[in-house]
Protein backbone atom coordinates (compact mmCIF):
# COMPACT_ATOMS: atom_id res chain seq x y z
CA UNK A 1 0.00 0.00 0.00
CA UNK A 2 1.46 3.36 -0.97
CA UNK A 3 0.73 6.62 0.82
CA UNK A 4 0.48 9.95 -0.97
CA UNK A 5 2.48 12.44 1.16
CA UNK A 6 0.73 15.35 -0.60
CA UNK A 7 -2.78 14.13 0.17
CA UNK A 8 -4.83 16.51 2.30
CA UNK A 9 -5.11 15.59 5.96
CA UNK A 10 -8.40 13.94 6.79
CA UNK A 11 -10.68 15.96 9.00
CA UNK A 12 -11.59 14.45 12.32
CA UNK A 13 -15.21 13.47 12.83
CA UNK A 14 -17.35 15.42 15.24
CA UNK A 15 -17.29 13.66 18.59
CA UNK A 16 -20.50 11.82 19.45
CA UNK A 17 -22.96 13.49 21.79
CA UNK A 18 -21.98 13.03 25.40
CA UNK A 19 -18.32 12.70 24.45
CA UNK A 20 -16.35 15.67 25.76
CA UNK A 21 -14.02 17.54 23.42
CA UNK A 22 -10.36 17.46 24.44
CA UNK A 23 -9.63 20.07 27.06
CA UNK A 24 -7.00 22.75 27.24
CA UNK A 25 -4.55 20.21 28.66
CA UNK A 26 -3.58 19.25 25.08
CA UNK A 27 -2.01 22.71 24.77
CA UNK A 28 -0.08 22.29 27.99
CA UNK A 29 2.48 19.79 26.64
CA UNK A 30 3.56 21.97 23.67
CA UNK A 31 3.69 25.02 25.97
CA UNK A 32 5.82 23.18 28.54
CA UNK A 33 8.14 21.81 25.86
CA UNK A 34 8.49 25.31 24.37
CA UNK A 35 9.34 26.75 27.76
CA UNK A 36 11.81 23.94 28.52
CA UNK A 37 13.59 24.37 25.17
CA UNK A 38 13.80 28.17 25.46
CA UNK A 39 14.93 28.14 29.09
CA UNK A 40 17.32 25.23 28.51
CA UNK A 41 19.03 27.04 25.64
CA UNK A 42 19.22 30.24 27.66
CA UNK A 43 20.71 28.48 30.69
CA UNK A 44 23.22 26.63 28.52
CA UNK A 45 24.19 29.86 26.73
CA UNK A 46 24.62 31.70 30.03
CA UNK A 47 26.51 28.95 31.88
CA UNK A 48 28.66 27.78 28.98
CA UNK A 49 32.10 29.37 28.72
CA UNK A 50 32.06 30.98 25.21
CA UNK A 51 34.59 29.39 22.87
CA UNK A 52 34.87 32.40 20.54
CA UNK A 53 34.18 30.48 17.35
CA UNK A 54 32.42 27.28 16.38
CA UNK A 55 32.78 27.13 12.60
CA UNK A 56 33.85 29.03 9.52
CA UNK A 57 33.25 28.38 5.85
CA UNK A 58 35.70 28.85 3.01
CA UNK A 59 34.90 31.91 0.93
CA UNK A 60 33.65 33.99 3.86
CA UNK A 61 35.71 36.66 5.57
CA UNK A 62 34.45 35.84 9.07
CA UNK A 63 32.12 33.69 11.08
CA UNK A 64 29.86 36.72 11.47
CA UNK A 65 29.54 36.96 7.69
CA UNK A 66 28.64 33.25 7.49
CA UNK A 67 25.99 33.71 10.17
CA UNK A 68 24.57 36.83 8.51
CA UNK A 69 24.19 35.11 5.14
CA UNK A 70 22.76 31.88 6.61
CA UNK A 71 20.26 33.92 8.65
CA UNK A 72 19.32 36.01 5.61
CA UNK A 73 18.77 32.90 3.52
CA UNK A 74 16.65 31.43 6.34
CA UNK A 75 14.51 34.59 6.32
CA UNK A 76 14.02 34.28 2.55
CA UNK A 77 12.78 30.71 2.96
CA UNK A 78 10.59 31.79 5.90
CA UNK A 79 8.99 34.40 3.63
CA UNK A 80 8.39 31.69 1.03
CA UNK A 81 6.70 29.73 3.79
CA UNK A 82 4.52 32.75 4.62
CA UNK A 83 3.56 33.11 0.93
CA UNK A 84 2.71 29.40 0.64
CA UNK A 85 0.71 29.49 3.91
CA UNK A 86 -1.33 32.42 2.63
CA UNK A 87 -2.01 30.44 -0.55
CA UNK A 88 -3.00 27.32 1.41
CA UNK A 89 -5.41 29.31 3.57
CA UNK A 90 -7.02 30.89 0.50
CA UNK A 91 -5.66 34.39 1.15
CA UNK A 92 -4.04 34.71 -2.29
CA UNK A 93 -6.60 34.87 -5.09
CA UNK A 94 -6.00 32.31 -7.81
CA UNK A 95 -3.68 30.13 -5.72
CA UNK A 96 -6.04 28.69 -3.12
CA UNK A 97 -6.39 25.32 -4.87
CA UNK A 98 -2.80 24.98 -6.11
CA UNK A 99 -1.38 21.55 -5.30
CA UNK A 100 2.21 22.78 -5.09
CA UNK A 101 1.63 25.10 -2.12
CA UNK A 102 1.64 22.41 0.61
CA UNK A 103 4.95 20.79 -0.47
CA UNK A 104 6.48 24.26 -0.97
CA UNK A 105 5.33 25.24 2.52
CA UNK A 106 6.79 22.14 4.15
CA UNK A 107 10.12 22.23 2.32
CA UNK A 108 10.69 25.96 2.68
CA UNK A 109 10.10 25.59 6.43
CA UNK A 110 12.49 22.68 6.69
CA UNK A 111 15.20 24.54 4.78
CA UNK A 112 14.72 27.71 6.86
CA UNK A 113 15.06 25.68 10.05
CA UNK A 114 18.14 23.80 8.81
CA UNK A 115 19.79 27.11 7.93
CA UNK A 116 18.98 28.54 11.36
CA UNK A 117 20.47 25.63 13.31
CA UNK A 118 24.19 26.27 12.57
CA UNK A 119 23.65 29.95 13.37
CA UNK A 120 22.13 29.05 16.73
CA UNK A 121 24.86 26.50 17.46
CA UNK A 122 27.50 29.13 16.83
CA UNK A 123 25.68 31.76 18.88
CA UNK A 124 25.25 29.44 21.86
CA UNK A 125 28.60 27.68 21.73
CA UNK A 126 30.89 30.49 20.62
CA UNK A 127 29.21 33.54 22.14
CA UNK A 128 26.76 32.35 24.78
CA UNK A 129 23.75 34.22 26.12
CA UNK A 130 24.90 37.86 26.18
CA UNK A 131 23.29 41.00 27.64
CA UNK A 132 26.01 43.65 27.26
CA UNK A 133 23.83 45.81 24.97
CA UNK A 134 20.12 46.15 24.32
CA UNK A 135 20.44 44.75 20.78
CA UNK A 136 22.42 41.72 21.94
CA UNK A 137 20.11 41.10 24.88
CA UNK A 138 17.03 41.03 22.60
CA UNK A 139 18.89 38.85 20.11
CA UNK A 140 19.79 36.33 22.82
CA UNK A 141 16.31 36.33 24.31
CA UNK A 142 14.49 35.95 20.98
CA UNK A 143 16.98 33.34 19.78
CA UNK A 144 16.08 31.07 22.68
CA UNK A 145 12.38 31.89 22.31
CA UNK A 146 12.44 31.02 18.59
CA UNK A 147 13.48 27.41 19.16
CA UNK A 148 10.91 27.05 21.93
CA UNK A 149 8.12 28.45 19.73
CA UNK A 150 9.25 26.29 16.81
CA UNK A 151 9.12 23.18 19.04
CA UNK A 152 5.59 24.07 20.15
CA UNK A 153 4.49 24.56 16.53
CA UNK A 154 5.84 21.16 15.52
CA UNK A 155 4.01 19.48 18.40
CA UNK A 156 0.77 21.35 17.69
CA UNK A 157 0.85 20.22 14.06
CA UNK A 158 0.36 16.66 15.32
CA UNK A 159 -2.55 17.50 17.65
CA UNK A 160 -6.14 16.69 16.74
CA UNK A 161 -9.06 19.12 16.44
CA UNK A 162 -7.18 22.35 17.00
CA UNK A 163 -8.95 25.65 16.47
CA UNK A 164 -8.44 26.82 12.87
CA UNK A 165 -6.66 29.98 14.00
CA UNK A 166 -4.06 28.35 16.26
CA UNK A 167 -1.47 27.07 13.75
CA UNK A 168 -1.46 30.32 11.71
CA UNK A 169 -1.01 32.34 14.92
CA UNK A 170 1.84 30.15 16.21
CA UNK A 171 3.42 30.06 12.73
CA UNK A 172 3.15 33.84 12.51
CA UNK A 173 4.76 34.15 15.94
CA UNK A 174 7.66 31.96 14.82
CA UNK A 175 8.13 34.15 11.72
CA UNK A 176 8.00 37.39 13.73
CA UNK A 177 10.56 36.07 16.22
CA UNK A 178 12.85 34.89 13.41
CA UNK A 179 12.56 38.35 11.82
CA UNK A 180 13.55 40.04 15.10
CA UNK A 181 16.54 37.69 15.38
CA UNK A 182 17.58 38.54 11.82
CA UNK A 183 17.05 42.26 12.40
CA UNK A 184 19.22 42.25 15.56
CA UNK A 185 22.02 40.25 13.94
CA UNK A 186 22.28 39.91 10.16
CA UNK A 187 20.75 43.27 9.28
CA UNK A 188 22.85 44.92 11.99
CA UNK A 189 25.96 43.20 10.56
CA UNK A 190 25.24 44.34 7.00
CA UNK A 191 24.59 47.92 8.14
CA UNK A 192 27.69 48.03 10.36
CA UNK A 193 30.25 46.07 8.32
CA UNK A 194 28.65 46.27 4.89
CA UNK A 195 27.18 43.66 2.57
CA UNK A 196 30.21 41.43 2.41
CA UNK A 197 31.07 37.77 2.39
mmCIF file of C-alpha atoms in Angstrom:
data_model
loop_
_atom_site.group_PDB
_atom_site.id
_atom_site.type_symbol
_atom_site.label_atom_id
_atom_site.label_comp_id
_atom_site.label_asym_id
_atom_site.label_seq_id
_atom_site.Cartn_x
_atom_site.Cartn_y
_atom_site.Cartn_z
ATOM 1 C CA UNK A 1 0.000 0.000 0.000
ATOM 2 C CA UNK A 2 1.458 3.364 -0.970
ATOM 3 C CA UNK A 3 0.730 6.619 0.821
ATOM 4 C CA UNK A 4 0.481 9.945 -0.971
ATOM 5 C CA UNK A 5 2.477 12.442 1.155
ATOM 6 C CA UNK A 6 0.734 15.347 -0.596
ATOM 7 C CA UNK A 7 -2.782 14.126 0.165
ATOM 8 C CA UNK A 8 -4.834 16.508 2.301
ATOM 9 C CA UNK A 9 -5.112 15.592 5.958
ATOM 10 C CA UNK A 10 -8.401 13.935 6.788
ATOM 11 C CA UNK A 11 -10.678 15.961 9.001
ATOM 12 C CA UNK A 12 -11.588 14.450 12.322
ATOM 13 C CA UNK A 13 -15.208 13.467 12.835
ATOM 14 C CA UNK A 14 -17.354 15.423 15.237
ATOM 15 C CA UNK A 15 -17.290 13.661 18.593
ATOM 16 C CA UNK A 16 -20.504 11.817 19.455
ATOM 17 C CA UNK A 17 -22.956 13.485 21.788
ATOM 18 C CA UNK A 18 -21.983 13.032 25.402
ATOM 19 C CA UNK A 19 -18.316 12.703 24.454
ATOM 20 C CA UNK A 20 -16.347 15.674 25.762
ATOM 21 C CA UNK A 21 -14.020 17.538 23.420
ATOM 22 C CA UNK A 22 -10.363 17.457 24.441
ATOM 23 C CA UNK A 23 -9.626 20.074 27.064
ATOM 24 C CA UNK A 24 -7.005 22.753 27.244
ATOM 25 C CA UNK A 25 -4.548 20.213 28.656
ATOM 26 C CA UNK A 26 -3.584 19.254 25.076
ATOM 27 C CA UNK A 27 -2.007 22.710 24.767
ATOM 28 C CA UNK A 28 -0.075 22.290 27.987
ATOM 29 C CA UNK A 29 2.484 19.793 26.644
ATOM 30 C CA UNK A 30 3.556 21.974 23.673
ATOM 31 C CA UNK A 31 3.688 25.019 25.966
ATOM 32 C CA UNK A 32 5.815 23.180 28.538
ATOM 33 C CA UNK A 33 8.136 21.808 25.857
ATOM 34 C CA UNK A 34 8.488 25.309 24.371
ATOM 35 C CA UNK A 35 9.340 26.755 27.764
ATOM 36 C CA UNK A 36 11.808 23.943 28.520
ATOM 37 C CA UNK A 37 13.589 24.370 25.174
ATOM 38 C CA UNK A 38 13.797 28.165 25.459
ATOM 39 C CA UNK A 39 14.932 28.142 29.093
ATOM 40 C CA UNK A 40 17.317 25.235 28.513
ATOM 41 C CA UNK A 41 19.025 27.043 25.637
ATOM 42 C CA UNK A 42 19.222 30.238 27.663
ATOM 43 C CA UNK A 43 20.714 28.481 30.694
ATOM 44 C CA UNK A 44 23.222 26.634 28.520
ATOM 45 C CA UNK A 45 24.188 29.855 26.731
ATOM 46 C CA UNK A 46 24.618 31.701 30.035
ATOM 47 C CA UNK A 47 26.511 28.950 31.879
ATOM 48 C CA UNK A 48 28.660 27.777 28.977
ATOM 49 C CA UNK A 49 32.099 29.373 28.719
ATOM 50 C CA UNK A 50 32.062 30.976 25.215
ATOM 51 C CA UNK A 51 34.591 29.385 22.874
ATOM 52 C CA UNK A 52 34.868 32.404 20.544
ATOM 53 C CA UNK A 53 34.180 30.484 17.345
ATOM 54 C CA UNK A 54 32.416 27.282 16.376
ATOM 55 C CA UNK A 55 32.783 27.130 12.596
ATOM 56 C CA UNK A 56 33.845 29.032 9.523
ATOM 57 C CA UNK A 57 33.253 28.375 5.846
ATOM 58 C CA UNK A 58 35.697 28.849 3.011
ATOM 59 C CA UNK A 59 34.904 31.914 0.927
ATOM 60 C CA UNK A 60 33.649 33.987 3.863
ATOM 61 C CA UNK A 61 35.705 36.664 5.573
ATOM 62 C CA UNK A 62 34.449 35.843 9.069
ATOM 63 C CA UNK A 63 32.119 33.692 11.082
ATOM 64 C CA UNK A 64 29.860 36.723 11.469
ATOM 65 C CA UNK A 65 29.542 36.957 7.689
ATOM 66 C CA UNK A 66 28.638 33.250 7.489
ATOM 67 C CA UNK A 67 25.991 33.711 10.166
ATOM 68 C CA UNK A 68 24.573 36.830 8.515
ATOM 69 C CA UNK A 69 24.192 35.106 5.140
ATOM 70 C CA UNK A 70 22.757 31.883 6.615
ATOM 71 C CA UNK A 71 20.259 33.916 8.648
ATOM 72 C CA UNK A 72 19.317 36.011 5.612
ATOM 73 C CA UNK A 73 18.766 32.902 3.518
ATOM 74 C CA UNK A 74 16.654 31.435 6.342
ATOM 75 C CA UNK A 75 14.512 34.591 6.318
ATOM 76 C CA UNK A 76 14.023 34.279 2.548
ATOM 77 C CA UNK A 77 12.777 30.710 2.962
ATOM 78 C CA UNK A 78 10.593 31.793 5.903
ATOM 79 C CA UNK A 79 8.991 34.402 3.630
ATOM 80 C CA UNK A 80 8.395 31.686 1.027
ATOM 81 C CA UNK A 81 6.697 29.733 3.790
ATOM 82 C CA UNK A 82 4.516 32.745 4.617
ATOM 83 C CA UNK A 83 3.561 33.109 0.933
ATOM 84 C CA UNK A 84 2.706 29.399 0.645
ATOM 85 C CA UNK A 85 0.711 29.489 3.909
ATOM 86 C CA UNK A 86 -1.334 32.423 2.630
ATOM 87 C CA UNK A 87 -2.010 30.445 -0.549
ATOM 88 C CA UNK A 88 -2.997 27.319 1.410
ATOM 89 C CA UNK A 89 -5.415 29.314 3.572
ATOM 90 C CA UNK A 90 -7.018 30.888 0.505
ATOM 91 C CA UNK A 91 -5.661 34.385 1.146
ATOM 92 C CA UNK A 92 -4.040 34.714 -2.287
ATOM 93 C CA UNK A 93 -6.601 34.867 -5.091
ATOM 94 C CA UNK A 94 -6.004 32.311 -7.806
ATOM 95 C CA UNK A 95 -3.680 30.128 -5.724
ATOM 96 C CA UNK A 96 -6.044 28.687 -3.125
ATOM 97 C CA UNK A 97 -6.389 25.319 -4.872
ATOM 98 C CA UNK A 98 -2.805 24.980 -6.109
ATOM 99 C CA UNK A 99 -1.379 21.548 -5.305
ATOM 100 C CA UNK A 100 2.213 22.777 -5.089
ATOM 101 C CA UNK A 101 1.633 25.098 -2.115
ATOM 102 C CA UNK A 102 1.640 22.409 0.615
ATOM 103 C CA UNK A 103 4.948 20.795 -0.466
ATOM 104 C CA UNK A 104 6.480 24.256 -0.973
ATOM 105 C CA UNK A 105 5.331 25.238 2.521
ATOM 106 C CA UNK A 106 6.788 22.138 4.150
ATOM 107 C CA UNK A 107 10.118 22.232 2.321
ATOM 108 C CA UNK A 108 10.686 25.964 2.685
ATOM 109 C CA UNK A 109 10.099 25.594 6.435
ATOM 110 C CA UNK A 110 12.491 22.677 6.686
ATOM 111 C CA UNK A 111 15.200 24.545 4.780
ATOM 112 C CA UNK A 112 14.718 27.709 6.859
ATOM 113 C CA UNK A 113 15.058 25.680 10.050
ATOM 114 C CA UNK A 114 18.138 23.801 8.813
ATOM 115 C CA UNK A 115 19.792 27.105 7.926
ATOM 116 C CA UNK A 116 18.981 28.543 11.357
ATOM 117 C CA UNK A 117 20.470 25.625 13.306
ATOM 118 C CA UNK A 118 24.189 26.273 12.573
ATOM 119 C CA UNK A 119 23.651 29.953 13.367
ATOM 120 C CA UNK A 120 22.126 29.047 16.729
ATOM 121 C CA UNK A 121 24.863 26.501 17.462
ATOM 122 C CA UNK A 122 27.498 29.135 16.832
ATOM 123 C CA UNK A 123 25.675 31.756 18.884
ATOM 124 C CA UNK A 124 25.252 29.445 21.863
ATOM 125 C CA UNK A 125 28.603 27.679 21.729
ATOM 126 C CA UNK A 126 30.893 30.494 20.619
ATOM 127 C CA UNK A 127 29.206 33.541 22.136
ATOM 128 C CA UNK A 128 26.763 32.349 24.775
ATOM 129 C CA UNK A 129 23.748 34.220 26.115
ATOM 130 C CA UNK A 130 24.905 37.856 26.183
ATOM 131 C CA UNK A 131 23.290 40.996 27.636
ATOM 132 C CA UNK A 132 26.007 43.652 27.258
ATOM 133 C CA UNK A 133 23.832 45.812 24.970
ATOM 134 C CA UNK A 134 20.120 46.149 24.319
ATOM 135 C CA UNK A 135 20.445 44.749 20.784
ATOM 136 C CA UNK A 136 22.422 41.721 21.941
ATOM 137 C CA UNK A 137 20.110 41.103 24.882
ATOM 138 C CA UNK A 138 17.026 41.030 22.599
ATOM 139 C CA UNK A 139 18.886 38.851 20.114
ATOM 140 C CA UNK A 140 19.792 36.329 22.824
ATOM 141 C CA UNK A 141 16.307 36.331 24.308
ATOM 142 C CA UNK A 142 14.486 35.952 20.984
ATOM 143 C CA UNK A 143 16.983 33.345 19.778
ATOM 144 C CA UNK A 144 16.080 31.074 22.684
ATOM 145 C CA UNK A 145 12.379 31.890 22.312
ATOM 146 C CA UNK A 146 12.440 31.019 18.592
ATOM 147 C CA UNK A 147 13.482 27.413 19.158
ATOM 148 C CA UNK A 148 10.911 27.046 21.934
ATOM 149 C CA UNK A 149 8.123 28.445 19.732
ATOM 150 C CA UNK A 150 9.250 26.286 16.814
ATOM 151 C CA UNK A 151 9.122 23.180 19.044
ATOM 152 C CA UNK A 152 5.592 24.072 20.149
ATOM 153 C CA UNK A 153 4.489 24.564 16.534
ATOM 154 C CA UNK A 154 5.836 21.162 15.519
ATOM 155 C CA UNK A 155 4.010 19.478 18.400
ATOM 156 C CA UNK A 156 0.770 21.345 17.689
ATOM 157 C CA UNK A 157 0.850 20.221 14.063
ATOM 158 C CA UNK A 158 0.359 16.659 15.318
ATOM 159 C CA UNK A 159 -2.546 17.498 17.645
ATOM 160 C CA UNK A 160 -6.137 16.686 16.743
ATOM 161 C CA UNK A 161 -9.056 19.115 16.444
ATOM 162 C CA UNK A 162 -7.180 22.349 17.000
ATOM 163 C CA UNK A 163 -8.954 25.655 16.474
ATOM 164 C CA UNK A 164 -8.439 26.819 12.872
ATOM 165 C CA UNK A 165 -6.663 29.984 13.997
ATOM 166 C CA UNK A 166 -4.057 28.355 16.257
ATOM 167 C CA UNK A 167 -1.471 27.065 13.748
ATOM 168 C CA UNK A 168 -1.460 30.321 11.709
ATOM 169 C CA UNK A 169 -1.009 32.339 14.923
ATOM 170 C CA UNK A 170 1.839 30.153 16.210
ATOM 171 C CA UNK A 171 3.421 30.058 12.734
ATOM 172 C CA UNK A 172 3.151 33.841 12.513
ATOM 173 C CA UNK A 173 4.756 34.154 15.938
ATOM 174 C CA UNK A 174 7.662 31.956 14.817
ATOM 175 C CA UNK A 175 8.125 34.147 11.723
ATOM 176 C CA UNK A 176 7.998 37.387 13.725
ATOM 177 C CA UNK A 177 10.558 36.070 16.218
ATOM 178 C CA UNK A 178 12.853 34.891 13.413
ATOM 179 C CA UNK A 179 12.558 38.346 11.824
ATOM 180 C CA UNK A 180 13.552 40.044 15.098
ATOM 181 C CA UNK A 181 16.535 37.692 15.384
ATOM 182 C CA UNK A 182 17.581 38.537 11.819
ATOM 183 C CA UNK A 183 17.049 42.256 12.401
ATOM 184 C CA UNK A 184 19.216 42.248 15.564
ATOM 185 C CA UNK A 185 22.017 40.248 13.939
ATOM 186 C CA UNK A 186 22.284 39.909 10.158
ATOM 187 C CA UNK A 187 20.746 43.270 9.277
ATOM 188 C CA UNK A 188 22.855 44.921 11.990
ATOM 189 C CA UNK A 189 25.965 43.199 10.562
ATOM 190 C CA UNK A 190 25.235 44.344 7.001
ATOM 191 C CA UNK A 191 24.591 47.918 8.140
ATOM 192 C CA UNK A 192 27.693 48.028 10.365
ATOM 193 C CA UNK A 193 30.249 46.071 8.321
ATOM 194 C CA UNK A 194 28.646 46.273 4.888
ATOM 195 C CA UNK A 195 27.181 43.658 2.572
ATOM 196 C CA UNK A 196 30.209 41.429 2.408
ATOM 197 C CA UNK A 197 31.069 37.774 2.392
#
